[in-house]
Short mmCIF file of C-alpha atoms (C1' of nucleotides) and ligand atoms in Angstrom, two decimals:
data_model
loop_
_atom_site.label_atom_id
_atom_site.label_comp_id
_atom_site.label_asym_id
_atom_site.label_seq_id
_atom_site.Cartn_x
_atom_site.Cartn_y
_atom_site.Cartn_z
CA MET A 276 46.23 13.32 184.31
CA PRO A 277 43.25 15.50 183.37
CA THR A 278 42.71 18.87 184.95
CA ARG A 279 40.01 18.75 187.59
CA ARG A 280 36.87 19.88 185.81
CA SER A 281 34.36 21.74 187.88
CA THR A 282 31.43 19.46 188.58
CA PRO A 283 28.53 20.19 186.21
CA ARG A 284 25.81 21.43 188.52
CA PRO A 285 22.45 20.20 187.31
CA LEU A 286 19.49 22.54 187.43
CA PRO A 287 18.05 22.87 190.91
CA PRO A 288 14.38 22.01 191.41
CA ALA A 289 12.26 24.80 189.99
CA LYS A 290 10.64 25.62 193.31
CA LYS A 291 13.92 25.88 195.13
CA GLN A 292 15.43 28.02 192.40
CA ALA A 293 12.40 30.32 192.42
CA ALA A 294 12.73 30.67 196.19
CA ARG A 295 16.35 31.72 195.80
CA PHE A 296 15.47 34.41 193.31
CA ALA A 297 12.69 35.58 195.59
CA LEU A 298 15.17 35.95 198.44
CA GLN A 299 17.41 37.97 196.18
CA ARG A 300 14.57 40.30 195.21
CA GLU A 301 13.64 40.71 198.84
CA ALA A 302 17.21 41.72 199.70
CA ASP A 303 17.22 44.22 196.86
CA ARG A 304 14.08 45.82 198.24
CA THR A 305 15.62 46.47 201.63
CA ALA A 306 19.04 47.57 200.41
CA THR A 307 18.20 51.23 199.95
CA ALA A 308 16.71 51.55 203.41
CA GLU A 309 19.75 49.90 204.94
CA ASP A 310 22.16 52.21 203.18
CA TYR A 311 20.20 55.31 204.11
CA VAL A 312 19.83 54.53 207.78
CA GLU A 313 23.46 53.46 207.99
CA LEU A 314 24.57 56.72 206.40
CA ILE A 315 22.28 58.80 208.58
CA ALA A 316 23.66 57.09 211.68
CA ASP A 317 27.22 57.70 210.49
CA LEU A 318 26.53 61.37 209.86
CA LEU A 319 24.85 61.81 213.23
CA ARG A 320 27.80 60.22 214.98
CA GLU A 321 30.58 61.87 212.99
CA GLU A 322 29.11 65.24 212.17
CA GLY A 323 26.52 65.68 214.87
CA GLU A 324 23.75 66.03 212.32
CA ALA A 325 22.46 64.32 209.21
CA ARG A 326 21.25 66.84 206.66
CA ALA A 327 19.35 65.73 203.59
CA VAL A 328 21.79 67.66 201.41
CA ASP A 329 24.68 65.67 202.78
CA VAL A 330 22.88 62.42 202.34
CA ALA A 331 22.26 63.43 198.74
CA ARG A 332 25.90 64.27 198.18
CA ARG A 333 27.20 61.11 199.80
CA MET A 334 24.66 58.85 198.12
CA GLY A 335 25.44 60.48 194.78
CA VAL A 336 21.80 61.27 194.22
CA SER A 337 19.66 64.40 193.80
CA GLN A 338 18.06 66.16 196.72
CA ALA A 339 14.66 65.39 195.24
CA THR A 340 15.47 61.71 195.35
CA VAL A 341 16.44 62.00 199.00
CA THR A 342 13.18 63.74 199.81
CA ALA A 343 11.23 60.95 198.17
CA THR A 344 13.26 58.15 199.69
CA VAL A 345 13.23 59.67 203.16
CA GLY A 346 9.47 59.96 202.76
CA ARG A 347 9.28 56.21 202.34
CA LEU A 348 11.62 55.63 205.27
CA GLN A 349 9.40 57.84 207.36
CA ARG A 350 6.33 56.02 206.18
CA ASP A 351 8.05 52.79 207.21
CA GLY A 352 8.85 54.11 210.67
CA LEU A 353 12.63 54.24 210.31
CA VAL A 354 13.35 57.95 210.11
CA GLU A 355 12.07 61.24 211.44
CA THR A 356 12.76 64.66 210.01
CA LYS A 357 12.94 68.06 211.57
CA PRO A 358 12.95 70.33 208.56
CA TYR A 359 16.06 72.48 208.31
CA ARG A 360 17.59 70.61 211.18
CA GLY A 361 18.21 67.26 209.77
CA LEU A 362 17.24 63.63 209.80
CA PHE A 363 16.91 61.36 212.81
CA LEU A 364 16.45 57.67 213.34
CA THR A 365 13.57 56.07 215.18
CA ALA A 366 14.38 53.23 217.55
CA GLU A 367 13.67 50.83 214.73
CA GLY A 368 15.85 52.83 212.37
CA GLN A 369 18.63 52.87 214.92
CA THR A 370 18.40 49.12 215.26
CA MET A 371 18.57 48.65 211.54
CA ALA A 372 21.50 51.07 211.28
CA THR A 373 23.46 49.28 213.94
CA ALA A 374 22.94 45.94 212.26
CA ALA A 375 23.79 47.42 208.86
CA LYS A 376 26.99 48.94 210.13
CA ALA A 377 28.09 45.74 211.84
CA ARG A 378 27.38 43.80 208.68
CA HIS A 379 29.14 46.35 206.52
CA ASP A 380 32.27 46.38 208.65
CA LEU A 381 32.33 42.61 208.92
CA VAL A 382 32.10 42.23 205.15
CA VAL A 383 34.89 44.75 204.61
CA ARG A 384 37.17 43.03 207.10
CA PHE A 385 36.39 39.65 205.62
CA LEU A 386 37.13 40.76 202.07
CA ILE A 387 40.43 42.22 203.15
CA ALA A 388 41.23 39.02 205.01
CA VAL A 389 40.77 36.95 201.88
CA GLY A 390 43.18 39.14 199.99
CA LEU A 391 41.23 42.03 198.53
CA ASP A 392 42.74 45.51 198.63
CA ALA A 393 41.06 47.93 201.02
CA GLU A 394 39.47 50.24 198.48
CA THR A 395 37.95 47.46 196.42
CA ALA A 396 36.77 45.85 199.64
CA GLU A 397 34.93 49.05 200.50
CA GLU A 398 33.44 49.28 197.02
CA ASP A 399 32.25 45.70 196.90
CA ALA A 400 31.03 45.61 200.48
CA GLU A 401 28.54 48.34 199.66
CA GLY A 402 26.70 45.89 197.44
CA LEU A 403 27.60 42.52 198.93
CA GLU A 404 26.47 43.41 202.44
CA HIS A 405 22.83 43.33 201.38
CA HIS A 406 23.04 39.80 200.06
CA ALA A 407 24.96 38.01 202.77
CA SER A 408 22.64 35.97 204.98
CA ASP A 409 23.12 35.69 208.70
CA LYS A 410 24.65 32.29 208.13
CA ALA A 411 27.14 33.74 205.68
CA LEU A 412 28.02 36.53 208.07
CA ALA A 413 28.54 33.98 210.81
CA ALA A 414 30.87 32.05 208.51
CA PHE A 415 32.79 35.25 207.74
CA ALA A 416 33.10 36.03 211.43
CA ARG A 417 34.30 32.51 212.15
CA PHE A 418 36.86 32.80 209.42
CA LEU A 419 38.17 36.08 210.83
CA ALA A 420 38.25 34.75 214.36
CA GLU A 421 40.23 31.69 213.35
CA ARG A 422 42.97 33.49 211.55
CA GLU A 423 43.15 36.74 213.47
CA GLY A 424 42.67 35.46 216.98
CA MET B 243 43.88 44.00 228.70
CA PRO B 244 40.98 45.55 226.79
CA THR B 245 39.19 43.64 224.08
CA ARG B 246 40.34 44.72 220.64
CA ARG B 247 37.81 47.32 219.54
CA SER B 248 37.09 47.48 215.86
CA THR B 249 38.77 50.56 214.46
CA PRO B 250 36.27 53.41 214.10
CA ARG B 251 36.15 53.97 210.36
CA PRO B 252 35.74 57.68 209.68
CA LEU B 253 33.42 58.76 206.89
CA PRO B 254 34.99 58.34 203.47
CA PRO B 255 35.29 61.43 201.28
CA ALA B 256 31.85 62.25 199.89
CA LYS B 257 32.92 61.79 196.28
CA LYS B 258 34.42 58.40 196.89
CA GLN B 259 31.40 57.27 198.85
CA ALA B 260 29.06 58.49 196.13
CA ALA B 261 31.09 56.58 193.57
CA ARG B 262 30.73 53.39 195.59
CA PHE B 263 26.97 53.75 195.74
CA ALA B 264 26.91 54.44 192.02
CA LEU B 265 28.79 51.21 191.38
CA GLN B 266 26.29 49.38 193.50
CA ARG B 267 23.35 50.83 191.57
CA GLU B 268 25.02 49.92 188.31
CA ALA B 269 25.42 46.32 189.45
CA ASP B 270 21.76 46.22 190.45
CA ARG B 271 20.75 47.34 186.99
CA THR B 272 22.56 44.48 185.26
CA ALA B 273 21.62 41.77 187.75
CA THR B 274 18.34 40.81 186.11
CA ALA B 275 19.88 40.46 182.69
CA GLU B 276 22.65 38.29 184.09
CA ASP B 277 20.24 35.98 185.87
CA TYR B 278 18.01 35.62 182.83
CA VAL B 279 20.77 34.84 180.33
CA GLU B 280 22.39 32.47 182.79
CA LEU B 281 19.13 30.63 183.28
CA ILE B 282 18.39 30.54 179.57
CA ALA B 283 21.83 29.09 178.90
CA ASP B 284 21.31 26.49 181.62
CA LEU B 285 17.96 25.47 180.20
CA LEU B 286 19.31 25.24 176.68
CA ARG B 287 22.16 23.05 177.86
CA GLU B 288 20.21 20.84 180.23
CA GLU B 289 16.81 20.65 178.60
CA GLY B 290 17.62 21.41 174.99
CA GLU B 291 15.28 24.38 174.97
CA ALA B 292 14.49 27.44 177.05
CA ARG B 293 10.79 28.14 177.13
CA ALA B 294 9.47 31.39 178.53
CA VAL B 295 7.09 29.42 180.66
CA ASP B 296 9.97 27.58 182.32
CA VAL B 297 11.92 30.76 182.83
CA ALA B 298 8.85 32.15 184.58
CA ARG B 299 8.54 29.12 186.82
CA ARG B 300 12.23 29.02 187.72
CA MET B 301 12.50 32.78 188.27
CA GLY B 302 9.37 32.67 190.40
CA VAL B 303 7.72 35.33 188.30
CA SER B 304 4.65 35.61 186.09
CA GLN B 305 4.74 34.87 182.38
CA ALA B 306 3.80 38.46 181.70
CA THR B 307 6.89 39.59 183.56
CA VAL B 308 9.03 37.26 181.49
CA THR B 309 7.56 38.63 178.27
CA ALA B 310 8.38 42.17 179.35
CA THR B 311 11.85 41.37 180.60
CA VAL B 312 12.73 39.28 177.57
CA GLY B 313 11.57 42.23 175.48
CA ARG B 314 14.21 44.36 177.14
CA LEU B 315 16.85 41.69 176.74
CA GLN B 316 15.98 41.52 173.06
CA ARG B 317 16.10 45.26 172.77
CA ASP B 318 19.56 45.10 174.35
CA GLY B 319 20.76 42.48 171.91
CA LEU B 320 21.14 39.62 174.37
CA VAL B 321 18.28 37.31 173.49
CA GLU B 322 16.27 36.18 170.49
CA THR B 323 12.88 34.52 170.56
CA LYS B 324 11.18 32.08 168.24
CA PRO B 325 7.62 32.11 169.47
CA TYR B 326 6.43 28.70 170.61
CA ARG B 327 9.89 27.36 170.23
CA GLY B 328 11.77 29.07 172.94
CA LEU B 329 14.41 31.60 173.78
CA PHE B 330 17.91 31.82 172.38
CA LEU B 331 21.01 33.77 173.20
CA THR B 332 22.83 36.07 170.83
CA ALA B 333 26.61 35.91 170.77
CA GLU B 334 26.66 38.73 173.25
CA GLY B 335 24.09 36.99 175.42
CA GLN B 336 26.11 33.79 175.28
CA THR B 337 29.20 35.68 176.40
CA MET B 338 27.35 37.23 179.29
CA ALA B 339 25.86 33.89 180.25
CA THR B 340 29.23 32.18 180.29
CA ALA B 341 30.71 34.88 182.47
CA ALA B 342 27.68 34.83 184.75
CA LYS B 343 27.85 31.09 185.20
CA ALA B 344 31.57 31.11 185.92
CA ARG B 345 31.05 33.86 188.46
CA HIS B 346 28.09 32.11 190.02
CA ASP B 347 29.94 28.81 190.40
CA LEU B 348 33.03 30.49 191.75
CA VAL B 349 31.04 32.35 194.38
CA VAL B 350 29.27 29.15 195.43
CA ARG B 351 32.52 27.23 195.75
CA PHE B 352 34.12 30.07 197.64
CA LEU B 353 31.27 30.36 200.12
CA ILE B 354 31.39 26.65 200.78
CA ALA B 355 35.15 26.85 201.22
CA VAL B 356 34.80 29.46 203.94
CA GLY B 357 32.40 27.24 205.82
CA LEU B 358 28.91 27.94 204.55
CA ASP B 359 26.55 25.03 204.01
CA ALA B 360 25.77 24.21 200.39
CA GLU B 361 22.16 25.32 200.28
CA THR B 362 22.81 28.67 201.91
CA ALA B 363 25.78 29.11 199.60
CA GLU B 364 23.47 28.65 196.62
CA GLU B 365 20.93 31.07 198.06
CA ASP B 366 23.42 33.79 198.86
CA ALA B 367 25.41 33.37 195.66
CA GLU B 368 22.33 34.31 193.65
CA GLY B 369 22.58 37.80 195.06
CA LEU B 370 26.25 38.15 195.90
CA GLU B 371 27.46 37.22 192.41
CA HIS B 372 26.21 40.51 191.02
CA HIS B 373 28.21 42.60 193.45
CA ALA B 374 31.59 40.90 193.41
CA SER B 375 34.08 42.83 191.31
CA ASP B 376 36.62 41.13 189.10
CA LYS B 377 39.20 41.82 191.75
CA ALA B 378 37.06 40.15 194.39
CA LEU B 379 36.48 37.16 192.15
CA ALA B 380 40.20 36.92 191.55
CA ALA B 381 40.76 36.95 195.30
CA PHE B 382 38.15 34.21 195.74
CA ALA B 383 39.83 32.11 193.04
CA ARG B 384 43.21 32.62 194.65
CA PHE B 385 41.82 31.56 197.97
CA LEU B 386 40.37 28.39 196.48
CA ALA B 387 43.53 27.58 194.58
CA GLU B 388 45.65 27.93 197.69
CA ARG B 389 43.68 25.63 199.87
CA GLU B 390 42.31 23.17 197.37
CA GLY B 391 45.32 22.74 195.13
"C1'" DT C 134 -9.50 17.21 161.49
"C1'" DC C 135 -10.61 19.64 165.34
"C1'" DC C 136 -10.54 21.23 169.72
"C1'" DG C 137 -8.88 21.62 174.45
"C1'" DA C 138 -4.80 22.66 176.93
"C1'" DA C 139 -0.59 24.98 177.02
"C1'" DA C 140 2.14 28.83 175.70
"C1'" DG C 141 2.55 33.39 174.81
"C1'" DT C 142 0.99 38.29 174.43
"C1'" DT C 143 -1.48 42.41 175.62
"C1'" DA C 144 -3.62 45.78 178.50
"C1'" DG C 145 -3.75 48.09 182.52
"C1'" DC C 146 -2.19 48.60 186.92
"C1'" DC C 147 1.40 49.34 190.78
"C1'" DT C 148 5.89 50.69 193.51
"C1'" DA C 149 10.74 51.91 193.86
"C1'" DG C 150 14.00 54.76 192.62
"C1'" DG C 151 16.00 57.75 189.55
"C1'" DC C 152 16.02 62.67 187.09
"C1'" DT C 153 15.36 68.16 186.22
"C1'" DA C 154 13.35 72.51 186.94
"C1'" DA C 155 11.11 75.56 189.71
"C1'" DG C 156 9.48 77.37 193.91
"C1'" DA C 157 9.19 77.82 199.01
"C1'" DA C 158 11.17 78.16 203.47
"C1'" DC C 159 14.60 78.93 206.50
"C1'" DT C 160 19.16 81.02 208.47
"C1'" DG C 161 22.99 83.60 209.13
"C1'" DT C 162 25.19 87.78 208.16
"C1'" DT C 163 25.39 92.21 207.51
"C1'" DA D 219 15.16 93.92 209.60
"C1'" DA D 220 16.29 92.37 205.16
"C1'" DC D 221 18.06 89.61 201.89
"C1'" DA D 222 21.37 86.23 199.80
"C1'" DG D 223 22.31 81.83 199.81
"C1'" DT D 224 21.18 77.31 201.49
"C1'" DT D 225 18.14 73.84 202.25
"C1'" DC D 226 14.24 71.54 201.26
"C1'" DT D 227 9.89 70.38 198.69
"C1'" DT D 228 6.95 69.99 194.77
"C1'" DA D 229 5.64 68.91 190.19
"C1'" DG D 230 6.25 66.29 186.40
"C1'" DC D 231 8.76 63.09 184.06
"C1'" DC D 232 11.12 58.41 183.20
"C1'" DT D 233 12.52 53.18 183.43
"C1'" DA D 234 12.72 48.64 185.60
"C1'" DG D 235 10.38 45.18 187.30
"C1'" DG D 236 6.59 43.38 189.49
"C1'" DC D 237 1.29 41.93 189.25
"C1'" DT D 238 -3.65 40.07 187.33
"C1'" DA D 239 -6.99 39.28 183.89
"C1'" DA D 240 -8.18 38.52 179.43
"C1'" DC D 241 -7.00 37.47 174.98
"C1'" DT D 242 -4.67 34.97 170.93
"C1'" DT D 243 -1.93 31.53 169.04
"C1'" DT D 244 -0.08 27.11 168.64
"C1'" DC D 245 0.42 22.21 169.48
"C1'" DG D 246 -0.88 17.49 170.03
"C1'" DG D 247 -3.95 13.83 170.90
"C1'" DA D 248 -8.47 11.67 170.13
MN1 MN E 506 25.21 49.11 200.82
MN1 MN E 507 26.75 49.92 203.90
MN1 MN E 508 21.80 36.08 190.55
MN1 MN E 509 23.29 33.26 189.02
#
DNA sequence: TCCGAAAGTTAGCCTAGGCTAAGAACTGTT
DNA sequence: AACAGTTCTTAGCCTAGGCTAACTTTCGGA
């Protein structure tokens, strides 16, 4: 008998396809903010303070880039800075950070559950987390609940 | 007994974390090229030709943007153009397109297998595909093989 | 054949997110 | 109190990837 061929998926309607790409671009635009606020929250919790230098080191980016990016986050009402004493999150930033962290951890646990090694799971989660919809995250959570109890 | 708390994940070493973010940025940089060559390949296969105008419509982007982006793809040796007769893939572009399509389809099938509805799977796959490592894809394939036969 | 519509390009603009190099501002230690 | 070393900002640069408006080129039908 013939090997099961994957079904040839015809082109989606142009409008629908365009909408999907638009969603993707939207997610890309928010990814940096999510990563920054998540990192700032982690630093505040684990180290007691979130210095721009440390954000730069951990993001793998120059201090100048952090200054510029934090400027945008500030403009967008997510972050506050007290020069020479670190970065802080607004209520909105805190909310975003909490959601980002939950999402991040869920994605990591899910990837491990489907057989990925821990380090690769961490690597991939850093990117994947920004493109998993709420519905996808719910599916991941369901999957974990079912097989972990 | 207490609810199982998720393990508090301490901060990863700065270098490792920076490397993860770098990987993520790298994936972001190649995402557009992957989507374009995949779409061009799809159009060539399904419609016989890949016109810039159709790429613009399906990407949800202006024709001017397509001109500019295709210029970069050409510069990078992925695409060739015959004005007023469409876009074509170089051997390298074809290779990338084939890989992109395989990855895309695998991610869609995997998402559906873990319980996501088809349309959301298509939406999310458009972004997720660019951030799943080969190891992750292998894990997804394994998962599908196990439970689908 | 010719001429309007479609396809494609060009020009000029914008933002995000990178970089380096240089300077300013603060802090902790002596 | 001073100053060395950190931390942070500024200035100036770059590319990708968006946009609109206006132009040119081609194609096809009357
Ligand atoms: Mn991330
Ligand atoms: Mn994250
Ligand atoms: Mn995609
Ligand atoms: Mn795709």
